[in-house]
Amino acid sequence: DPAYHFETPETTHRRLNGWFSGTRVGRDGWARTWSRAHREGIAAPPADDVVDWVLGAGETPAQVVDIGCGRGAAVHEIAGRGVPAVGLDFVPRGFARLATSAAEAGLPATYRACNLLELRQALATAAVLARVPGPRVVLASHLVDTTTVVGRDHLWRMCDMLLRSGGRLHLEFQVDTGDDVRVKQQRPMKLRRIKREIAARGGRIVTQDLLDREPPAESDSSTGEHYRVARLVVAWQ
């Protein structure tokens, strides 16, 4: 039959993803980025601003979990201030150097490989971290604007598990304002869409701020000198 078209069932897609440790969307690009940074000796950008925002928003948490930690600078800085921190990312090459540095300095920092695109791995990681007692803070800086819709859904699930008994999510991402300001590997998100996804998973927006940022040197900005970033603090009950 020349009109026949085979379509792989969704159940088969999920089974294959499970067998092969989840999808690899974006992983190769980030691996090349971090390899180039290490090869050329490019230092991780300072994370003081993000750390001040996270630790200055309330009582000192018993644990900070940075999902999508990248090179791990925020985790290293938080641990340097005496707060236990965990960095999760699906490309361990990014945080390898700071993980070694933190271990040598005896800082309370832990780095773990975690593929947010694989549901079983995301849920298992959240289940282990949720056993740590005390107030917890989850940080996701420029994660929702670099991952997929599947990754965002798994992020909300992890936050529900980690913060249901208390704590807060600090979420930072580039906002789609209609300007053609392109930052490398970021896709501007509609603020109302992110808020709708959070509400659907039981999250409640506590505070919301919009900030203007200068595009980094490697960005492609054809109009405007700044791009807009949203900072949300979210609680789960």
PDB file of C-alpha atoms in Angstrom:
ATOM      1  CA  ASP A   1       0.000   0.000   0.000  1.00  0.00           C
ATOM      2  CA  PRO A   2       1.899   3.154  -1.132  1.00  0.00           C
ATOM      3  CA  ALA A   3      -0.277   5.297   1.129  1.00  0.00           C
ATOM      4  CA  TYR A   4       0.705   3.387   4.286  1.00  0.00           C
ATOM      5  CA  HIS A   5       2.679   5.411   6.813  1.00  0.00           C
ATOM      6  CA  PHE A   6       4.118   3.814   9.924  1.00  0.00           C
ATOM      7  CA  GLU A   7       3.952   5.873  13.127  1.00  0.00           C
ATOM      8  CA  THR A   8       5.822   4.758  16.218  1.00  0.00           C
ATOM      9  CA  PRO A   9       3.425   4.561  19.184  1.00  0.00           C
ATOM     10  CA  GLU A  10       4.055   6.984  22.058  1.00  0.00           C
ATOM     11  CA  THR A  11       4.466   4.021  24.421  1.00  0.00           C
ATOM     12  CA  THR A  12       7.366   2.791  22.288  1.00  0.00           C
ATOM     13  CA  HIS A  13       8.969   6.242  22.336  1.00  0.00           C
ATOM     14  CA  ARG A  14       8.824   6.284  26.134  1.00  0.00           C
ATOM     15  CA  ARG A  15      10.180   2.744  26.405  1.00  0.00           C
ATOM     16  CA  LEU A  16      13.116   3.506  24.102  1.00  0.00           C
ATOM     17  CA  ASN A  17      13.902   6.686  26.053  1.00  0.00           C
ATOM     18  CA  GLY A  18      13.914   4.643  29.236  1.00  0.00           C
ATOM     19  CA  TRP A  19      16.226   2.011  27.788  1.00  0.00           C
ATOM     20  CA  PHE A  20      18.698   4.580  26.490  1.00  0.00           C
ATOM     21  CA  SER A  21      18.837   6.819  29.604  1.00  0.00           C
ATOM     22  CA  GLY A  22      16.499   9.537  28.383  1.00  0.00           C
ATOM     23  CA  THR A  23      16.873  11.960  25.546  1.00  0.00           C
ATOM     24  CA  ARG A  24      19.992  13.950  24.708  1.00  0.00           C
ATOM     25  CA  VAL A  25      18.375  17.201  23.561  1.00  0.00           C
ATOM     26  CA  GLY A  26      20.979  19.964  23.913  1.00  0.00           C
ATOM     27  CA  ARG A  27      23.531  17.803  25.713  1.00  0.00           C
ATOM     28  CA  ASP A  28      26.120  17.774  22.931  1.00  0.00           C
ATOM     29  CA  GLY A  29      25.954  21.559  22.569  1.00  0.00           C
ATOM     30  CA  TRP A  30      26.565  22.127  26.274  1.00  0.00           C
ATOM     31  CA  ALA A  31      29.364  19.539  26.289  1.00  0.00           C
ATOM     32  CA  ARG A  32      31.126  21.452  23.517  1.00  0.00           C
ATOM     33  CA  THR A  33      30.583  24.746  25.359  1.00  0.00           C
ATOM     34  CA  TRP A  34      32.079  23.485  28.623  1.00  0.00           C
ATOM     35  CA  SER A  35      34.945  21.699  26.843  1.00  0.00           C
ATOM     36  CA  ARG A  36      35.864  24.921  25.073  1.00  0.00           C
ATOM     37  CA  ALA A  37      35.701  26.869  28.363  1.00  0.00           C
ATOM     38  CA  HIS A  38      38.038  24.403  30.069  1.00  0.00           C
ATOM     39  CA  ARG A  39      40.387  24.219  27.093  1.00  0.00           C
ATOM     40  CA  GLU A  40      40.705  27.998  26.800  1.00  0.00           C
ATOM     41  CA  GLY A  41      40.810  28.602  30.546  1.00  0.00           C
ATOM     42  CA  ILE A  42      37.607  30.665  30.605  1.00  0.00           C
ATOM     43  CA  ALA A  43      36.630  31.192  34.240  1.00  0.00           C
ATOM     44  CA  ALA A  44      33.060  30.636  35.373  1.00  0.00           C
ATOM     45  CA  PRO A  45      31.167  33.951  35.637  1.00  0.00           C
ATOM     46  CA  PRO A  46      30.659  35.226  39.195  1.00  0.00           C
ATOM     47  CA  ALA A  47      27.447  34.120  40.873  1.00  0.00           C
ATOM     48  CA  ASP A  48      27.342  36.645  43.724  1.00  0.00           C
ATOM     49  CA  ASP A  49      24.173  38.329  42.459  1.00  0.00           C
ATOM     50  CA  VAL A  50      22.211  35.076  42.240  1.00  0.00           C
ATOM     51  CA  VAL A  51      23.558  33.813  45.575  1.00  0.00           C
ATOM     52  CA  ASP A  52      22.638  37.064  47.341  1.00  0.00           C
ATOM     53  CA  TRP A  53      19.132  36.774  45.884  1.00  0.00           C
ATOM     54  CA  VAL A  54      18.744  33.157  47.043  1.00  0.00           C
ATOM     55  CA  LEU A  55      20.191  33.502  50.546  1.00  0.00           C
ATOM     56  CA  GLY A  56      18.803  36.953  51.239  1.00  0.00           C
ATOM     57  CA  ALA A  57      15.155  36.129  50.587  1.00  0.00           C
ATOM     58  CA  GLY A  58      14.403  34.466  53.929  1.00  0.00           C
ATOM     59  CA  GLU A  59      15.752  32.203  56.629  1.00  0.00           C
ATOM     60  CA  THR A  60      18.952  30.336  55.866  1.00  0.00           C
ATOM     61  CA  PRO A  61      17.973  27.008  54.292  1.00  0.00           C
ATOM     62  CA  ALA A  62      19.232  23.630  55.406  1.00  0.00           C
ATOM     63  CA  GLN A  63      19.998  22.832  51.775  1.00  0.00           C
ATOM     64  CA  VAL A  64      20.107  24.578  48.396  1.00  0.00           C
ATOM     65  CA  VAL A  65      19.534  22.489  45.269  1.00  0.00           C
ATOM     66  CA  ASP A  66      20.694  24.105  42.020  1.00  0.00           C
ATOM     67  CA  ILE A  67      18.980  22.303  39.132  1.00  0.00           C
ATOM     68  CA  GLY A  68      20.803  22.948  35.883  1.00  0.00           C
ATOM     69  CA  CYS A  69      23.864  24.225  37.737  1.00  0.00           C
ATOM     70  CA  GLY A  70      26.049  24.436  34.609  1.00  0.00           C
ATOM     71  CA  ARG A  71      29.598  25.121  35.731  1.00  0.00           C
ATOM     72  CA  GLY A  72      28.513  25.057  39.380  1.00  0.00           C
ATOM     73  CA  ALA A  73      29.616  28.554  40.390  1.00  0.00           C
ATOM     74  CA  ALA A  74      26.472  29.278  42.433  1.00  0.00           C
ATOM     75  CA  VAL A  75      26.783  25.974  44.314  1.00  0.00           C
ATOM     76  CA  HIS A  76      30.437  26.659  45.065  1.00  0.00           C
ATOM     77  CA  GLU A  77      29.665  30.187  46.331  1.00  0.00           C
ATOM     78  CA  ILE A  78      26.715  29.053  48.470  1.00  0.00           C
ATOM     79  CA  ALA A  79      28.795  26.286  50.039  1.00  0.00           C
ATOM     80  CA  GLY A  80      31.561  28.825  50.623  1.00  0.00           C
ATOM     81  CA  ARG A  81      29.109  30.765  52.768  1.00  0.00           C
ATOM     82  CA  GLY A  82      28.528  27.695  54.923  1.00  0.00           C
ATOM     83  CA  VAL A  83      25.216  26.497  53.453  1.00  0.00           C
ATOM     84  CA  PRO A  84      25.098  22.893  52.138  1.00  0.00           C
ATOM     85  CA  ALA A  85      24.434  22.933  48.400  1.00  0.00           C
ATOM     86  CA  VAL A  86      23.797  20.366  45.686  1.00  0.00           C
ATOM     87  CA  GLY A  87      24.388  20.995  41.991  1.00  0.00           C
ATOM     88  CA  LEU A  88      22.557  18.932  39.360  1.00  0.00           C
ATOM     89  CA  ASP A  89      23.279  18.964  35.641  1.00  0.00           C
ATOM     90  CA  PHE A  90      23.178  16.482  32.756  1.00  0.00           C
ATOM     91  CA  VAL A  91      26.672  17.468  31.559  1.00  0.00           C
ATOM     92  CA  PRO A  92      29.135  16.730  34.411  1.00  0.00           C
ATOM     93  CA  ARG A  93      31.932  18.174  32.290  1.00  0.00           C
ATOM     94  CA  GLY A  94      30.656  21.628  33.184  1.00  0.00           C
ATOM     95  CA  PHE A  95      31.001  21.382  36.969  1.00  0.00           C
ATOM     96  CA  ALA A  96      33.966  18.984  37.064  1.00  0.00           C
ATOM     97  CA  ARG A  97      36.598  21.572  38.033  1.00  0.00           C
ATOM     98  CA  LEU A  98      34.573  23.314  40.734  1.00  0.00           C
ATOM     99  CA  ALA A  99      33.508  19.939  42.131  1.00  0.00           C
ATOM    100  CA  THR A 100      37.179  19.071  42.594  1.00  0.00           C
ATOM    101  CA  SER A 101      37.901  22.506  44.055  1.00  0.00           C
ATOM    102  CA  ALA A 102      35.045  22.219  46.558  1.00  0.00           C
ATOM    103  CA  ALA A 103      36.162  18.756  47.644  1.00  0.00           C
ATOM    104  CA  GLU A 104      39.752  19.920  48.155  1.00  0.00           C
ATOM    105  CA  ALA A 105      38.564  22.921  50.191  1.00  0.00           C
ATOM    106  CA  GLY A 106      36.206  20.795  52.305  1.00  0.00           C
ATOM    107  CA  LEU A 107      33.143  22.814  51.304  1.00  0.00           C
ATOM    108  CA  PRO A 108      29.647  21.349  51.880  1.00  0.00           C
ATOM    109  CA  ALA A 109      29.025  21.117  48.122  1.00  0.00           C
ATOM    110  CA  THR A 110      27.852  18.055  46.218  1.00  0.00           C
ATOM    111  CA  TYR A 111      27.590  17.747  42.455  1.00  0.00           C
ATOM    112  CA  ARG A 112      25.576  15.032  40.743  1.00  0.00           C
ATOM    113  CA  ALA A 113      24.750  14.125  37.154  1.00  0.00           C
ATOM    114  CA  CYS A 114      20.992  14.312  36.598  1.00  0.00           C
ATOM    115  CA  ASN A 115      19.192  14.208  33.253  1.00  0.00           C
ATOM    116  CA  LEU A 116      16.101  16.374  33.666  1.00  0.00           C
ATOM    117  CA  LEU A 117      14.727  14.981  30.409  1.00  0.00           C
ATOM    118  CA  GLU A 118      14.390  11.489  31.879  1.00  0.00           C
ATOM    119  CA  LEU A 119      11.449  11.252  34.275  1.00  0.00           C
ATOM    120  CA  ARG A 120      12.710   8.271  36.276  1.00  0.00           C
ATOM    121  CA  GLN A 121      16.074   9.919  36.919  1.00  0.00           C
ATOM    122  CA  ALA A 122      14.454  13.225  37.879  1.00  0.00           C
ATOM    123  CA  LEU A 123      12.030  11.586  40.323  1.00  0.00           C
ATOM    124  CA  ALA A 124      14.677   9.313  41.856  1.00  0.00           C
ATOM    125  CA  THR A 125      17.033  12.258  42.426  1.00  0.00           C
ATOM    126  CA  ALA A 126      14.272  14.360  43.980  1.00  0.00           C
ATOM    127  CA  ALA A 127      13.253  11.465  46.248  1.00  0.00           C
ATOM    128  CA  VAL A 128      16.803  11.164  47.619  1.00  0.00           C
ATOM    129  CA  LEU A 129      17.205  14.918  48.177  1.00  0.00           C
ATOM    130  CA  ALA A 130      13.760  15.263  49.782  1.00  0.00           C
ATOM    131  CA  ARG A 131      14.921  13.075  52.688  1.00  0.00           C
ATOM    132  CA  VAL A 132      17.193  15.868  53.962  1.00  0.00           C
ATOM    133  CA  PRO A 133      15.330  17.552  56.857  1.00  0.00           C
ATOM    134  CA  GLY A 134      14.876  21.298  57.252  1.00  0.00           C
ATOM    135  CA  PRO A 135      13.864  24.172  54.985  1.00  0.00           C
ATOM    136  CA  ARG A 136      15.058  23.812  51.402  1.00  0.00           C
ATOM    137  CA  VAL A 137      15.610  26.185  48.500  1.00  0.00           C
ATOM    138  CA  VAL A 138      15.625  25.133  44.853  1.00  0.00           C
ATOM    139  CA  LEU A 139      17.448  27.346  42.359  1.00  0.00           C
ATOM    140  CA  ALA A 140      16.804  27.183  38.600  1.00  0.00           C
ATOM    141  CA  SER A 141      18.728  29.967  36.902  1.00  0.00           C
ATOM    142  CA  HIS A 142      18.271  30.093  33.126  1.00  0.00           C
ATOM    143  CA  LEU A 143      17.002  26.537  33.013  1.00  0.00           C
ATOM    144  CA  VAL A 144      13.443  26.902  31.730  1.00  0.00           C
ATOM    145  CA  ASP A 145      14.714  29.021  28.831  1.00  0.00           C
ATOM    146  CA  THR A 146      17.306  26.430  27.805  1.00  0.00           C
ATOM    147  CA  THR A 147      15.466  23.113  28.290  1.00  0.00           C
ATOM    148  CA  THR A 148      12.441  21.610  26.525  1.00  0.00           C
ATOM    149  CA  VAL A 149       8.776  21.499  27.508  1.00  0.00           C
ATOM    150  CA  VAL A 150       9.451  17.981  28.867  1.00  0.00           C
ATOM    151  CA  GLY A 151      12.323  19.302  30.950  1.00  0.00           C
ATOM    152  CA  ARG A 152      10.130  22.072  32.378  1.00  0.00           C
ATOM    153  CA  ASP A 153       7.403  19.592  33.305  1.00  0.00           C
ATOM    154  CA  HIS A 154       9.935  17.401  35.102  1.00  0.00           C
ATOM    155  CA  LEU A 155      11.333  20.466  36.877  1.00  0.00           C
ATOM    156  CA  TRP A 156       7.883  21.313  38.276  1.00  0.00           C
ATOM    157  CA  ARG A 157       7.478  17.694  39.419  1.00  0.00           C
ATOM    158  CA  MET A 158      10.823  17.805  41.230  1.00  0.00           C
ATOM    159  CA  CYS A 159       9.913  21.100  42.909  1.00  0.00           C
ATOM    160  CA  ASP A 160       6.608  19.626  44.056  1.00  0.00           C
ATOM    161  CA  MET A 161       8.490  16.758  45.706  1.00  0.00           C
ATOM    162  CA  LEU A 162      11.256  18.898  47.203  1.00  0.00           C
ATOM    163  CA  LEU A 163       9.162  21.842  48.415  1.00  0.00           C
ATOM    164  CA  ARG A 164       5.794  20.378  49.329  1.00  0.00           C
ATOM    165  CA  SER A 165       6.697  20.393  53.029  1.00  0.00           C
ATOM    166  CA  GLY A 166       8.194  23.896  52.890  1.00  0.00           C
ATOM    167  CA  GLY A 167      10.804  25.949  51.120  1.00  0.00           C
ATOM    168  CA  ARG A 168      10.825  27.935  47.899  1.00  0.00           C
ATOM    169  CA  LEU A 169      11.896  27.892  44.277  1.00  0.00           C
ATOM    170  CA  HIS A 170      14.016  30.740  42.917  1.00  0.00           C
ATOM    171  CA  LEU A 171      13.378  30.820  39.188  1.00  0.00           C
ATOM    172  CA  GLU A 172      15.251  33.053  36.760  1.00  0.00           C
ATOM    173  CA  PHE A 173      14.760  33.114  32.969  1.00  0.00           C
ATOM    174  CA  GLN A 174      14.794  35.374  29.922  1.00  0.00           C
ATOM    175  CA  VAL A 175      11.393  36.853  29.101  1.00  0.00           C
ATOM    176  CA  ASP A 176      10.035  37.126  25.573  1.00  0.00           C
ATOM    177  CA  THR A 177       9.404  40.849  25.033  1.00  0.00           C
ATOM    178  CA  GLY A 178       9.268  40.794  21.242  1.00  0.00           C
ATOM    179  CA  ASP A 179      12.764  42.303  20.853  1.00  0.00           C
ATOM    180  CA  ASP A 180      15.309  40.419  18.791  1.00  0.00           C
ATOM    181  CA  VAL A 181      17.839  39.990  21.592  1.00  0.00           C
ATOM    182  CA  ARG A 182      19.349  36.546  21.339  1.00  0.00           C
ATOM    183  CA  VAL A 183      21.506  35.174  24.110  1.00  0.00           C
ATOM    184  CA  LYS A 184      23.486  32.057  23.331  1.00  0.00           C
ATOM    185  CA  GLN A 185      21.520  28.828  24.023  1.00  0.00           C
ATOM    186  CA  GLN A 186      18.599  30.736  25.593  1.00  0.00           C
ATOM    187  CA  ARG A 187      15.059  30.831  24.211  1.00  0.00           C
ATOM    188  CA  PRO A 188      12.992  33.699  25.674  1.00  0.00           C
ATOM    189  CA  MET A 189       9.829  32.428  27.365  1.00  0.00           C
ATOM    190  CA  LYS A 190       6.398  33.972  27.706  1.00  0.00           C
ATOM    191  CA  LEU A 191       5.967  34.912  31.363  1.00  0.00           C
ATOM    192  CA  ARG A 192       2.279  34.008  31.413  1.00  0.00           C
ATOM    193  CA  ARG A 193       3.072  30.544  30.013  1.00  0.00           C
ATOM    194  CA  ILE A 194       5.582  29.775  32.775  1.00  0.00           C
ATOM    195  CA  LYS A 195       3.178  31.041  35.440  1.00  0.00           C
ATOM    196  CA  ARG A 196       0.417  28.877  33.968  1.00  0.00           C
ATOM    197  CA  GLU A 197       2.642  25.775  34.044  1.00  0.00           C
ATOM    198  CA  ILE A 198       3.632  26.450  37.653  1.00  0.00           C
ATOM    199  CA  ALA A 199       0.014  26.908  38.738  1.00  0.00           C
ATOM    200  CA  ALA A 200      -0.987  23.663  37.011  1.00  0.00           C
ATOM    201  CA  ARG A 201       1.583  21.821  39.161  1.00  0.00           C
ATOM    202  CA  GLY A 202       0.424  23.418  42.410  1.00  0.00           C
ATOM    203  CA  GLY A 203       2.947  26.230  42.705  1.00  0.00           C
ATOM    204  CA  ARG A 204       2.117  29.706  44.018  1.00  0.00           C
ATOM    205  CA  ILE A 205       4.017  32.840  42.979  1.00  0.00           C
ATOM    206  CA  VAL A 206       5.244  34.651  46.098  1.00  0.00           C
ATOM    207  CA  THR A 207       7.246  37.464  44.488  1.00  0.00           C
ATOM    208  CA  GLN A 208       7.909  38.553  40.915  1.00  0.00           C
ATOM    209  CA  ASP A 209      10.548  40.955  39.577  1.00  0.00           C
ATOM    210  CA  LEU A 210      11.586  41.982  36.074  1.00  0.00           C
ATOM    211  CA  LEU A 211      15.177  43.081  35.491  1.00  0.00           C
ATOM    212  CA  ASP A 212      17.096  44.430  32.509  1.00  0.00           C
ATOM    213  CA  ARG A 213      20.380  42.744  31.649  1.00  0.00           C
ATOM    214  CA  GLU A 214      23.122  43.563  29.178  1.00  0.00           C
ATOM    215  CA  PRO A 215      23.638  40.836  26.564  1.00  0.00           C
ATOM    216  CA  PRO A 216      26.933  38.958  26.970  1.00  0.00           C
ATOM    217  CA  ALA A 217      29.655  39.418  24.401  1.00  0.00           C
ATOM    218  CA  GLU A 218      28.803  36.230  22.492  1.00  0.00           C
ATOM    219  CA  SER A 219      25.111  37.115  22.055  1.00  0.00           C
ATOM    220  CA  ASP A 220      23.482  38.292  18.838  1.00  0.00           C
ATOM    221  CA  SER A 221      21.546  41.447  19.677  1.00  0.00           C
ATOM    222  CA  SER A 222      20.338  43.346  16.618  1.00  0.00           C
ATOM    223  CA  THR A 223      17.922  45.639  18.440  1.00  0.00           C
ATOM    224  CA  GLY A 224      18.099  47.142  21.896  1.00  0.00           C
ATOM    225  CA  GLU A 225      20.895  47.127  24.418  1.00  0.00           C
ATOM    226  CA  HIS A 226      19.229  45.022  27.101  1.00  0.00           C
ATOM    227  CA  TYR A 227      17.126  41.937  27.476  1.00  0.00           C
ATOM    228  CA  ARG A 228      14.483  41.261  30.123  1.00  0.00           C
ATOM    229  CA  VAL A 229      14.881  38.671  32.875  1.00  0.00           C
ATOM    230  CA  ALA A 230      12.133  37.482  35.208  1.00  0.00           C
ATOM    231  CA  ARG A 231      12.851  36.441  38.774  1.00  0.00           C
ATOM    232  CA  LEU A 232      10.109  34.482  40.504  1.00  0.00           C
ATOM    233  CA  VAL A 233       9.995  33.081  44.008  1.00  0.00           C
ATOM    234  CA  VAL A 234       7.550  30.160  44.106  1.00  0.00           C
ATOM    235  CA  ALA A 235       6.157  28.112  46.994  1.00  0.00           C
ATOM    236  CA  TRP A 236       4.398  24.734  46.966  1.00  0.00           C
ATOM    237  CA  GLN A 237       1.782  23.582  49.442  1.00  0.00           C
TER     238      GLN A 237
END
